[in-house]
Short mmCIF file of C-alpha atoms and ligand atoms in Angstrom, two decimals:
data_model
loop_
_atom_site.label_atom_id
_atom_site.label_comp_id
_atom_site.label_asym_id
_atom_site.label_seq_id
_atom_site.Cartn_x
_atom_site.Cartn_y
_atom_site.Cartn_z
CA MET A 1 36.25 15.27 0.36
CA THR A 2 36.67 12.98 -2.66
CA ASN A 3 34.67 12.41 -5.83
CA VAL A 4 31.43 10.44 -5.43
CA ALA A 5 30.60 7.75 -7.99
CA VAL A 6 26.86 7.58 -8.64
CA LYS A 7 25.09 4.99 -10.78
CA THR A 8 23.34 6.35 -13.84
CA GLN A 9 20.06 5.23 -15.34
CA ASP A 10 21.93 3.51 -18.14
CA GLY A 11 24.04 1.42 -15.77
CA PRO A 12 27.61 2.78 -15.48
CA SER A 13 28.53 5.30 -12.84
CA THR A 14 29.22 8.98 -13.25
CA THR A 15 31.36 11.06 -10.95
CA LEU A 16 30.15 13.97 -8.89
CA ALA A 17 32.99 16.28 -7.91
CA PRO A 18 33.38 17.46 -4.30
CA GLU A 19 32.20 20.94 -5.37
CA ALA A 20 28.94 19.49 -6.76
CA ILE A 21 28.31 17.61 -3.49
CA ALA A 22 29.12 20.66 -1.38
CA GLY A 23 26.92 22.83 -3.61
CA LEU A 24 23.97 20.47 -3.24
CA ARG A 25 24.45 20.28 0.52
CA SER A 26 24.41 24.05 0.83
CA ARG A 27 21.25 24.43 -1.26
CA LEU A 28 19.20 21.93 0.76
CA ARG A 29 16.93 22.81 3.66
CA GLY A 30 17.03 19.13 4.62
CA THR A 31 20.14 16.98 4.66
CA LEU A 32 22.39 15.17 2.23
CA CYS A 33 23.67 11.85 3.56
CA LEU A 34 26.62 9.93 2.16
CA PRO A 35 27.39 6.38 3.36
CA GLY A 36 28.34 6.45 7.03
CA GLU A 37 26.85 9.87 7.70
CA PRO A 38 24.07 10.35 10.28
CA GLY A 39 20.67 9.49 8.83
CA TYR A 40 22.03 7.35 5.99
CA ASP A 41 21.09 3.96 7.44
CA VAL A 42 17.75 5.19 8.81
CA ALA A 43 16.77 6.47 5.38
CA ARG A 44 17.84 3.39 3.41
CA THR A 45 16.19 0.88 5.77
CA ILE A 46 12.70 -0.01 4.60
CA TRP A 47 9.88 -2.23 5.87
CA ASN A 48 10.83 -5.34 3.87
CA ALA A 49 14.14 -6.70 5.19
CA MET A 50 14.63 -8.60 1.90
CA ILE A 51 15.74 -5.23 0.51
CA ASP A 52 19.19 -4.09 1.65
CA ARG A 53 20.51 -1.48 -0.76
CA ARG A 54 23.12 1.23 -0.43
CA PRO A 55 22.53 4.44 -2.40
CA ALA A 56 25.57 6.57 -3.25
CA LEU A 57 23.81 9.59 -1.78
CA ILE A 58 20.52 10.33 -0.06
CA VAL A 59 18.67 13.63 -0.08
CA ARG A 60 16.46 13.76 3.01
CA ALA A 61 14.01 16.39 1.84
CA ALA A 62 12.51 19.05 4.10
CA GLY A 63 10.18 20.47 1.46
CA ALA A 64 9.35 20.89 -2.22
CA ALA A 65 12.50 22.97 -2.83
CA ASP A 66 14.69 20.04 -1.79
CA VAL A 67 12.67 17.73 -4.05
CA ILE A 68 13.32 20.07 -6.97
CA GLN A 69 17.06 20.07 -6.16
CA ALA A 70 17.19 16.27 -6.14
CA VAL A 71 15.11 15.86 -9.31
CA ASN A 72 17.23 18.43 -11.16
CA LEU A 73 20.48 16.78 -10.06
CA ALA A 74 19.21 13.36 -11.16
CA ARG A 75 18.01 14.64 -14.54
CA GLU A 76 21.08 16.76 -15.32
CA HIS A 77 23.50 13.91 -14.54
CA GLY A 78 21.25 11.04 -15.66
CA LEU A 79 21.38 9.52 -12.16
CA LEU A 80 19.46 6.46 -11.09
CA LEU A 81 16.75 7.93 -8.83
CA ALA A 82 14.69 6.19 -6.12
CA VAL A 83 11.87 7.96 -4.26
CA ARG A 84 10.85 6.97 -0.74
CA GLY A 85 7.64 7.92 1.07
CA GLY A 86 6.91 5.66 4.04
CA GLY A 87 9.23 2.91 2.79
CA HIS A 88 6.59 0.18 3.02
CA ASN A 89 6.31 -1.03 -0.55
CA ILE A 90 6.98 -4.76 -0.83
CA ALA A 91 8.92 -4.33 -4.09
CA GLY A 92 11.51 -2.10 -2.40
CA ASN A 93 11.79 0.48 -5.16
CA ALA A 94 12.08 3.22 -2.53
CA VAL A 95 15.80 2.51 -2.30
CA CYS A 96 18.47 1.80 -4.93
CA ASP A 97 22.02 0.51 -5.02
CA GLY A 98 24.59 3.13 -5.98
CA GLY A 99 22.15 5.80 -7.16
CA LEU A 100 20.46 8.87 -5.69
CA MET A 101 17.73 8.23 -3.14
CA LEU A 102 15.19 10.97 -2.49
CA ASP A 103 13.82 10.36 1.01
CA LEU A 104 10.57 12.21 1.66
CA SER A 105 10.02 10.73 5.12
CA PRO A 106 11.07 13.92 6.97
CA MET A 107 8.16 15.81 5.31
CA LYS A 108 5.58 15.28 8.05
CA SER A 109 3.06 18.12 7.95
CA VAL A 110 -0.69 17.37 8.11
CA ARG A 111 -2.97 20.43 8.08
CA VAL A 112 -6.67 19.78 8.60
CA ASP A 113 -9.42 22.27 7.81
CA PRO A 114 -12.27 20.77 9.85
CA GLY A 115 -14.87 23.14 8.40
CA ALA A 116 -14.05 22.34 4.79
CA ARG A 117 -13.34 18.67 5.69
CA VAL A 118 -10.05 18.72 3.85
CA ALA A 119 -6.47 17.81 4.83
CA TRP A 120 -3.19 18.82 3.21
CA VAL A 121 -0.66 16.07 3.74
CA GLU A 122 3.07 15.92 3.07
CA PRO A 123 4.55 12.72 1.60
CA GLY A 124 6.47 11.51 4.67
CA VAL A 125 3.30 11.12 6.71
CA THR A 126 2.32 7.63 7.84
CA LEU A 127 -1.28 6.46 8.04
CA GLY A 128 -1.17 6.53 11.84
CA GLU A 129 0.05 10.12 11.87
CA PHE A 130 -2.64 11.11 9.37
CA ASP A 131 -5.40 9.37 11.38
CA LYS A 132 -4.33 10.94 14.68
CA GLU A 133 -4.47 14.42 13.21
CA CYS A 134 -7.80 13.92 11.44
CA GLN A 135 -9.51 12.00 14.27
CA THR A 136 -8.95 14.95 16.59
CA PHE A 137 -11.74 16.51 14.51
CA GLY A 138 -13.76 13.26 14.14
CA LEU A 139 -12.70 13.04 10.49
CA ALA A 140 -11.05 10.37 8.31
CA THR A 141 -10.64 9.18 4.74
CA PRO A 142 -10.02 5.64 3.45
CA VAL A 143 -6.43 4.49 3.90
CA GLY A 144 -4.84 1.10 4.68
CA ILE A 145 -4.97 -1.22 7.67
CA ASN A 146 -1.39 -0.84 8.98
CA SER A 147 -0.61 2.48 10.61
CA THR A 148 3.10 2.58 9.77
CA THR A 149 2.44 2.48 6.00
CA GLY A 150 3.27 5.70 4.14
CA LEU A 151 0.32 7.67 2.86
CA ALA A 152 2.17 8.76 -0.29
CA GLY A 153 2.87 5.39 -1.89
CA LEU A 154 -0.49 4.05 -0.77
CA ALA A 155 -2.40 6.99 -2.22
CA LEU A 156 -0.51 6.94 -5.53
CA GLY A 157 -1.39 3.29 -6.13
CA GLY A 158 -5.06 3.46 -5.07
CA GLY A 159 -5.38 2.90 -1.33
CA PHE A 160 -8.08 0.90 0.42
CA GLY A 161 -9.01 -0.13 3.93
CA TRP A 162 -11.86 -0.20 6.45
CA LEU A 163 -13.67 2.85 5.04
CA SER A 164 -13.53 1.92 1.36
CA GLY A 165 -16.97 0.29 1.09
CA LYS A 166 -18.47 3.60 2.15
CA TYR A 167 -16.04 6.19 0.79
CA GLY A 168 -14.06 4.44 -1.97
CA LEU A 169 -10.30 4.44 -2.47
CA THR A 170 -7.83 6.99 -1.16
CA VAL A 171 -7.49 8.24 -4.75
CA ASP A 172 -11.26 8.70 -4.98
CA ASN A 173 -10.91 11.24 -2.17
CA LEU A 174 -7.90 13.06 -3.62
CA LYS A 175 -8.85 16.63 -4.51
CA SER A 176 -5.49 17.90 -5.71
CA ALA A 177 -1.77 17.25 -5.48
CA ASP A 178 1.38 19.34 -5.85
CA VAL A 179 3.80 17.48 -8.09
CA VAL A 180 7.45 18.06 -8.99
CA THR A 181 7.67 16.73 -12.53
CA ALA A 182 10.76 15.37 -14.28
CA ASN A 183 11.68 18.82 -15.63
CA GLY A 184 11.97 20.10 -12.04
CA GLN A 185 8.79 22.20 -12.14
CA LEU A 186 6.35 22.26 -9.23
CA VAL A 187 2.83 22.02 -10.64
CA ARG A 188 -0.61 21.85 -9.14
CA SER A 189 -2.78 19.02 -10.44
CA ASN A 190 -6.51 18.75 -9.92
CA ALA A 191 -9.69 18.60 -12.00
CA GLN A 192 -8.95 22.07 -13.46
CA SER A 193 -5.13 22.32 -13.55
CA ASN A 194 -3.22 19.59 -15.37
CA PRO A 195 -6.23 17.25 -15.24
CA ASP A 196 -4.38 14.57 -17.22
CA LEU A 197 -1.60 14.49 -14.63
CA PHE A 198 -4.23 14.40 -11.89
CA TRP A 199 -5.83 11.40 -13.60
CA ALA A 200 -2.48 9.61 -13.94
CA ILE A 201 -1.35 10.00 -10.33
CA ARG A 202 -4.61 8.49 -9.05
CA GLY A 203 -3.29 4.94 -9.38
CA GLY A 204 -0.26 5.40 -11.65
CA GLY A 205 2.19 5.22 -8.72
CA GLY A 206 5.40 7.24 -8.74
CA ASN A 207 5.68 7.25 -12.54
CA PHE A 208 4.68 10.86 -13.17
CA GLY A 209 6.56 12.96 -10.66
CA VAL A 210 7.16 13.47 -6.96
CA VAL A 211 4.08 14.50 -5.02
CA THR A 212 4.98 17.04 -2.34
CA SER A 213 1.45 17.63 -1.02
CA PHE A 214 -1.81 15.69 -1.16
CA GLU A 215 -5.16 17.45 -0.66
CA LEU A 216 -7.62 14.86 0.64
CA GLY A 217 -11.36 15.09 1.27
CA LEU A 218 -12.43 13.89 4.75
CA HIS A 219 -15.59 12.37 6.20
CA PRO A 220 -17.08 12.22 9.68
CA VAL A 221 -15.93 8.91 11.19
CA GLY A 222 -15.94 7.84 14.86
CA PRO A 223 -14.16 8.82 17.01
CA GLU A 224 -15.53 5.42 18.11
CA VAL A 225 -16.54 2.76 15.59
CA LEU A 226 -17.83 -0.79 15.91
CA ALA A 227 -14.81 -2.92 15.04
CA GLY A 228 -12.89 -6.01 16.06
CA LEU A 229 -12.01 -9.62 15.39
CA VAL A 230 -13.96 -12.87 15.46
CA VAL A 231 -11.57 -15.81 15.69
CA HIS A 232 -12.56 -19.28 14.43
CA PRO A 233 -10.73 -22.60 14.58
CA PHE A 234 -9.51 -23.40 11.08
CA THR A 235 -11.34 -26.71 11.22
CA ASP A 236 -14.52 -24.65 10.68
CA ALA A 237 -13.04 -22.69 7.76
CA LYS A 238 -15.21 -24.24 5.03
CA ALA A 239 -18.54 -23.33 6.61
CA VAL A 240 -17.37 -19.95 7.92
CA LEU A 241 -15.85 -18.86 4.61
CA GLU A 242 -19.00 -19.88 2.73
CA GLY A 243 -21.11 -17.92 5.22
CA TYR A 244 -18.70 -14.98 4.96
CA ARG A 245 -19.00 -14.99 1.17
CA GLN A 246 -22.77 -14.82 1.32
CA LEU A 247 -22.99 -12.19 4.05
CA VAL A 248 -20.47 -9.73 2.64
CA ALA A 249 -22.29 -9.86 -0.70
CA GLU A 250 -25.28 -8.33 1.14
CA ALA A 251 -23.29 -6.05 3.47
CA PRO A 252 -24.12 -2.34 3.60
CA ASP A 253 -21.44 0.08 2.41
CA GLU A 254 -20.50 0.87 6.00
CA LEU A 255 -19.56 -2.71 6.86
CA THR A 256 -16.21 -4.07 5.70
CA CYS A 257 -14.96 -7.52 6.72
CA TRP A 258 -11.63 -9.10 5.81
CA ALA A 259 -10.86 -12.80 6.24
CA VAL A 260 -7.39 -13.63 7.54
CA MET A 261 -5.96 -17.16 7.66
CA ARG A 262 -2.86 -17.76 9.78
CA LYS A 263 -1.45 -19.36 12.93
CA ALA A 264 -2.91 -17.83 16.09
CA PRO A 265 -0.59 -15.23 17.59
CA PRO A 266 -0.41 -15.10 21.41
CA LEU A 267 -3.20 -12.54 21.70
CA PRO A 268 -4.34 -11.96 25.30
CA PHE A 269 -7.98 -12.81 24.52
CA LEU A 270 -7.10 -16.22 23.02
CA PRO A 271 -6.73 -19.24 25.34
CA PRO A 272 -3.05 -20.35 25.46
CA ALA A 273 -4.02 -23.73 23.97
CA VAL A 274 -5.07 -21.94 20.78
CA HIS A 275 -1.79 -20.07 20.33
CA GLY A 276 0.10 -21.40 17.32
CA THR A 277 -2.88 -23.31 15.91
CA ASP A 278 -4.48 -22.54 12.54
CA ILE A 279 -7.23 -19.93 12.73
CA LEU A 280 -9.57 -18.01 10.47
CA VAL A 281 -10.13 -14.44 11.60
CA LEU A 282 -12.99 -12.25 10.44
CA ALA A 283 -11.83 -8.67 11.01
CA MET A 284 -14.63 -6.14 10.67
CA CYS A 285 -15.38 -2.47 10.96
CA TYR A 286 -18.64 -0.53 10.60
CA ALA A 287 -18.08 3.05 9.46
CA GLY A 288 -21.29 4.58 10.82
CA ASP A 289 -23.80 4.60 13.65
CA MET A 290 -22.87 2.22 16.49
CA GLU A 291 -26.31 0.64 16.96
CA GLN A 292 -26.82 0.13 13.22
CA GLY A 293 -23.33 -1.36 13.14
CA LYS A 294 -24.21 -3.91 15.80
CA LYS A 295 -27.25 -4.99 13.75
CA ALA A 296 -25.29 -5.14 10.50
CA ALA A 297 -22.40 -7.12 12.00
CA ALA A 298 -24.62 -9.57 13.91
CA PRO A 299 -25.00 -12.18 11.12
CA LEU A 300 -21.23 -12.28 10.53
CA ARG A 301 -20.64 -12.65 14.27
CA ALA A 302 -23.20 -15.46 14.43
CA LEU A 303 -21.27 -17.63 11.96
CA GLY A 304 -19.71 -20.86 13.23
CA ARG A 305 -18.45 -21.51 16.76
CA PRO A 306 -15.89 -18.75 17.38
CA ILE A 307 -13.07 -19.12 19.88
CA ALA A 308 -13.23 -15.40 20.58
CA ASP A 309 -15.31 -12.39 19.55
CA VAL A 310 -13.82 -9.03 20.48
CA VAL A 311 -16.01 -6.89 18.23
CA GLY A 312 -17.16 -3.77 20.07
CA PRO A 313 -16.79 0.00 20.22
CA HIS A 314 -13.17 0.99 19.58
CA PRO A 315 -11.53 4.37 18.91
CA PHE A 316 -11.15 4.44 15.11
CA ALA A 317 -7.51 5.61 15.29
CA GLY A 318 -6.79 2.69 17.66
CA TRP A 319 -8.51 0.15 15.40
CA GLN A 320 -6.35 1.42 12.57
CA THR A 321 -3.31 0.12 14.49
CA ALA A 322 -4.86 -3.29 15.35
CA PHE A 323 -2.70 -5.26 12.90
CA ASP A 324 0.55 -3.37 13.57
CA PRO A 325 2.03 -5.98 15.95
CA LEU A 326 1.84 -8.62 13.19
CA LEU A 327 3.29 -6.32 10.54
CA THR A 328 6.34 -4.83 12.19
CA PRO A 329 9.28 -3.79 9.98
CA GLY A 330 12.44 -5.87 9.85
CA ALA A 331 11.11 -9.28 8.72
CA ARG A 332 11.63 -10.81 5.28
CA ASN A 333 8.46 -10.61 3.20
CA TYR A 334 7.20 -11.75 -0.20
CA TRP A 335 3.70 -11.19 -1.55
CA LYS A 336 1.54 -12.57 -4.35
CA SER A 337 -1.85 -11.09 -5.05
CA HIS A 338 -4.93 -11.63 -7.18
CA ASP A 339 -8.18 -9.69 -7.61
CA PHE A 340 -11.55 -11.51 -7.52
CA VAL A 341 -15.10 -10.69 -8.45
CA GLU A 342 -16.39 -13.70 -6.50
CA LEU A 343 -15.01 -16.38 -4.22
CA LYS A 344 -15.70 -19.69 -5.96
CA ASP A 345 -15.91 -22.98 -4.01
CA GLU A 346 -12.80 -24.30 -5.76
CA PHE A 347 -10.82 -21.22 -4.73
CA LEU A 348 -11.93 -21.50 -1.11
CA ALA A 349 -10.80 -25.14 -1.19
CA LEU A 350 -7.36 -24.00 -2.42
CA LEU A 351 -7.06 -21.58 0.47
CA ARG A 352 -7.85 -24.34 2.93
CA SER A 353 -5.32 -26.69 1.41
CA ALA A 354 -2.59 -23.97 1.30
CA MET A 355 -2.98 -23.56 5.06
CA GLN A 356 -1.92 -27.19 5.49
CA ASP A 357 1.66 -26.37 4.51
CA LEU A 358 2.10 -22.83 5.82
CA PRO A 359 5.90 -22.39 5.55
CA THR A 360 6.43 -20.30 8.73
CA PRO A 361 4.18 -19.26 11.64
CA ASP A 362 4.16 -15.61 10.51
CA CYS A 363 2.81 -16.29 7.02
CA GLU A 364 -0.81 -15.45 6.32
CA ILE A 365 -3.38 -15.27 3.57
CA PHE A 366 -5.82 -12.45 3.67
CA ILE A 367 -8.91 -11.67 1.67
CA GLY A 368 -9.59 -7.92 1.57
CA HIS A 369 -13.20 -6.85 1.03
CA LEU A 370 -13.77 -4.12 -1.57
CA GLY A 371 -16.71 -3.39 -3.93
CA ARG A 372 -19.50 -0.92 -3.13
CA ALA A 373 -18.30 2.72 -3.28
CA VAL A 374 -15.04 1.65 -4.96
CA ASN A 375 -16.94 0.03 -7.81
CA ARG A 376 -19.32 2.93 -8.42
CA VAL A 377 -16.46 4.93 -9.97
CA PRO A 378 -16.06 4.41 -13.73
CA VAL A 379 -12.96 2.48 -14.85
CA GLU A 380 -11.77 5.43 -16.94
CA ALA A 381 -12.22 8.02 -14.13
CA THR A 382 -8.84 7.30 -12.52
CA ALA A 383 -5.69 5.43 -13.51
CA TYR A 384 -6.64 2.74 -10.95
CA PRO A 385 -8.83 0.49 -13.13
CA HIS A 386 -10.11 -2.38 -10.94
CA ARG A 387 -13.69 -1.22 -10.49
CA ASP A 388 -15.31 -4.66 -10.71
CA VAL A 389 -13.31 -6.23 -7.90
CA ASN A 390 -15.02 -7.36 -4.69
CA PHE A 391 -12.11 -9.20 -3.07
CA VAL A 392 -8.33 -8.94 -3.08
CA MET A 393 -6.22 -11.89 -1.99
CA ASN A 394 -2.77 -11.21 -0.63
CA VAL A 395 -0.56 -14.19 0.04
CA HIS A 396 1.74 -12.68 2.62
CA THR A 397 4.78 -14.81 3.33
CA ARG A 398 6.84 -13.57 6.23
CA TRP A 399 9.93 -15.03 7.88
CA THR A 400 13.24 -14.04 9.45
CA ASP A 401 15.82 -16.67 8.45
CA PRO A 402 17.24 -16.14 4.93
CA GLN A 403 17.47 -19.94 4.68
CA ASP A 404 13.65 -19.94 4.46
CA ASP A 405 13.60 -17.64 1.39
CA GLN A 406 13.10 -20.35 -1.18
CA LYS A 407 10.45 -22.34 0.65
CA CYS A 408 8.40 -19.24 1.54
CA ILE A 409 8.52 -17.77 -1.97
CA ALA A 410 7.68 -21.15 -3.51
CA TRP A 411 4.63 -21.54 -1.23
CA ALA A 412 3.29 -18.11 -2.22
CA ARG A 413 3.85 -18.75 -5.93
CA LYS A 414 2.15 -22.13 -5.76
CA LEU A 415 -1.04 -20.75 -4.24
CA PHE A 416 -0.92 -17.81 -6.62
CA ASP A 417 -0.59 -20.07 -9.68
CA ARG A 418 -3.29 -22.48 -8.57
CA SER A 419 -5.79 -19.71 -7.77
CA ALA A 420 -5.22 -17.80 -11.05
CA PRO A 421 -8.14 -19.52 -12.88
CA TYR A 422 -10.60 -18.04 -10.36
CA ALA A 423 -9.15 -14.50 -10.40
CA THR A 424 -9.78 -11.52 -12.72
CA GLY A 425 -6.19 -11.33 -13.99
CA GLY A 426 -5.94 -7.86 -12.48
CA VAL A 427 -3.66 -6.89 -9.60
CA TYR A 428 -3.44 -3.99 -7.20
CA VAL A 429 -0.16 -2.27 -8.12
CA ASN A 430 0.76 -1.70 -4.46
CA PHE A 431 0.71 -5.43 -3.72
CA MET A 432 3.13 -6.39 -6.52
CA PRO A 433 6.60 -7.65 -5.63
CA GLU A 434 9.61 -6.52 -7.67
CA ASP A 435 9.67 -9.63 -9.87
CA GLU A 436 6.27 -8.95 -11.48
CA THR A 437 7.16 -6.34 -14.10
CA GLN A 438 5.34 -8.41 -16.72
CA ARG A 439 2.06 -7.77 -14.86
CA VAL A 440 2.25 -3.94 -15.01
CA GLN A 441 0.59 -3.49 -18.40
CA GLY A 442 -2.24 -6.01 -18.40
CA GLY A 443 -2.55 -6.80 -14.71
CA ALA A 444 -2.07 -3.51 -12.90
CA TYR A 445 -3.44 -1.12 -15.51
CA GLY A 446 -5.34 -3.10 -18.17
CA PRO A 447 -7.68 -0.75 -20.07
CA ASN A 448 -5.94 2.37 -18.72
CA PHE A 449 -2.40 1.37 -19.67
CA ALA A 450 -2.28 2.96 -23.16
CA ARG A 451 -3.36 6.36 -21.83
CA LEU A 452 -0.87 6.10 -18.96
CA ALA A 453 2.00 5.27 -21.33
CA LYS A 454 1.19 8.36 -23.46
CA LEU A 455 1.03 10.58 -20.37
CA LYS A 456 4.33 9.12 -19.21
CA ALA A 457 5.84 10.31 -22.50
CA LYS A 458 4.38 13.78 -21.88
CA TYR A 459 5.45 14.18 -18.23
CA ASP A 460 8.56 11.97 -18.02
CA PRO A 461 9.85 11.27 -21.55
CA GLN A 462 13.29 10.09 -20.34
CA ASN A 463 11.74 7.78 -17.72
CA LEU A 464 13.59 9.51 -14.88
CA PHE A 465 11.03 8.02 -12.47
CA ARG A 466 11.68 4.39 -13.38
CA LEU A 467 12.21 2.74 -10.01
CA ASN A 468 8.55 1.84 -9.52
CA GLN A 469 6.11 -0.53 -11.22
CA ASN A 470 7.28 1.14 -14.36
CA ILE A 471 5.19 2.43 -17.25
CA ALA A 472 7.55 2.96 -20.18
CA PRO A 473 6.85 6.17 -22.15
CA GLN A 474 5.05 5.58 -25.46
CA ARG A 475 4.79 8.36 -27.99
C1 FAD B 1 2.17 -4.15 6.21
C2 FAD B 1 1.52 -3.50 5.03
C3 FAD B 1 0.16 -3.34 5.00
C4 FAD B 1 -0.47 -2.75 3.89
N1 FAD B 1 -1.82 -2.59 3.89
C5 FAD B 1 -2.41 -1.94 2.86
C6 FAD B 1 -3.80 -1.67 2.88
O1 FAD B 1 -4.51 -2.01 3.80
N2 FAD B 1 -4.33 -1.01 1.82
C7 FAD B 1 -3.57 -0.59 0.77
O2 FAD B 1 -4.13 0.02 -0.14
N3 FAD B 1 -2.26 -0.85 0.73
C8 FAD B 1 -1.66 -1.50 1.74
N4 FAD B 1 -0.32 -1.75 1.70
C9 FAD B 1 0.43 -1.46 0.48
C10 FAD B 1 0.87 -0.02 0.44
O3 FAD B 1 -0.17 0.72 -0.17
C11 FAD B 1 2.15 0.10 -0.41
O4 FAD B 1 3.16 -0.64 0.22
C12 FAD B 1 2.58 1.54 -0.60
O5 FAD B 1 3.43 1.63 -1.70
C13 FAD B 1 3.25 2.09 0.64
O6 FAD B 1 3.60 3.42 0.47
P1 FAD B 1 4.92 3.98 1.14
O7 FAD B 1 4.98 5.46 0.90
O8 FAD B 1 5.05 3.51 2.53
O9 FAD B 1 6.00 3.19 0.29
P2 FAD B 1 7.39 3.53 -0.39
O10 FAD B 1 8.08 2.22 -0.48
O11 FAD B 1 8.10 4.65 0.28
O12 FAD B 1 6.97 4.03 -1.80
C14 FAD B 1 6.49 3.16 -2.78
C15 FAD B 1 6.74 3.76 -4.13
O13 FAD B 1 5.84 4.86 -4.30
C16 FAD B 1 6.50 5.91 -4.96
N5 FAD B 1 6.40 7.10 -4.10
C17 FAD B 1 6.34 7.14 -2.77
N6 FAD B 1 6.13 8.41 -2.37
C18 FAD B 1 6.06 9.16 -3.48
C19 FAD B 1 5.82 10.53 -3.74
N7 FAD B 1 5.59 11.41 -2.77
N8 FAD B 1 5.79 10.95 -5.01
C20 FAD B 1 5.98 10.07 -6.03
N9 FAD B 1 6.21 8.77 -5.86
C21 FAD B 1 6.23 8.33 -4.59
C22 FAD B 1 7.89 5.45 -5.28
O14 FAD B 1 7.89 4.92 -6.59
C23 FAD B 1 8.13 4.33 -4.32
O15 FAD B 1 8.98 3.34 -4.80
C24 FAD B 1 0.32 -2.31 2.80
C25 FAD B 1 1.70 -2.46 2.86
C26 FAD B 1 2.30 -3.05 3.95
C27 FAD B 1 3.77 -3.26 3.95
#
């Protein structure tokens, strides 16, 4: 075996001798992958195909001990370190060129205590895996809407989905976390132990250490819920969006409804003539009693002249996978996102006009519905600060041909720029692409940034965990 050149945090490479590589390999319970070795390409391939990076070495961790090994190696040699959970983040910071990648995806344990309504979750678990385990006991907690997303990255940035109106963010349900900090120590963080670290990881992303276990509170949900899609022709978008705006403002906590604008995919319940035409989809879920759900959803379902209405009783774990076919890995993706308190007429008009020049058939604009339980948590209670937001827009451009890069990115930026006057200025950190570092301070963290920067100096003074939406340490 020869020396391995590994990029350092400061830029140039350092050399790891064969003995250092062999020593690391022997200490791991999981595996060490060098380029060309089994597991290397699987580990470095992430959801967004725009990101194609080749780490010098990858530790595929089996447990906290392997995480400690990787963190210590990175710190002692000053190596550039990337941390991967589910590999879904749009910015692609889970993987680096030439550095050390710590891949947590093999850490798959979910242990549910149905009596205590708590789950202990390792950081390689996807949302679908988490839901399957918890739904066996009729339990769930708010997570996202695409089942192949990693729970770790989602939870560290905030985390919202169909249950958030009722039960808040994923971080609002976090009871404790085990964290390997930059000094290689495994610490427990919760309201009693290291409460400042516990505060910081509830929204502060991967800045403060590597979480090796999440303890999440669970709630009775399903196993069947009222959920589904109502599909409208886009020609009716003005009236339907105005009705949507009014009805969700009055919606009970249990009812969450997202508006999705895109070209109709060839769904079996849509007439073939509709496929490929512009549609507005109201996607809804009622997290509670089925009959009450039917009553609550009725006004939304009565809007406009829908092409299809497939709202009905669905297994919750199945509904959580409903959008998976449109969000498969391997496509090129670029996102722009804004937070909103309200959806002004002028903004709705911008959405309608942006649909007129959709750059590819897979692009979409979605409006996520938040508020309610999320907004009853004080801004200073967690690092996630956006407690006045009722809607999140994500301009999701998606394509396969690299020749479309420029036109797709330009379309997203144009809508983003034009809608800025109607937005809060805040942004959900997990929806930020890699070119938005200037939004981290004011946009992602706003009033909580100064405290986060001080805690960064306490827990990671050398900024070892810098491949993320980075918070620079401030003493
Ligand atoms: C198709 C799609 C749908 C989505 N839908 C939603 C949604 O409905 N709601 C929502 O809230 N979000 C949603 N997201 C955003 C999602 O929350 C982020 O992409 C999130 O970062 C994914 O986590 P991951 O572990 O898969 O990502 P990764 O790319 O593996 O990780 C992201 C970053 O988190 C850090 N990290 C990951 N694991 C750890 C760990 N254990 N310890 C420390 N740091 C860690 C690292 O800095 C890493 O770069 C969606 C994303 C996609 C691609």
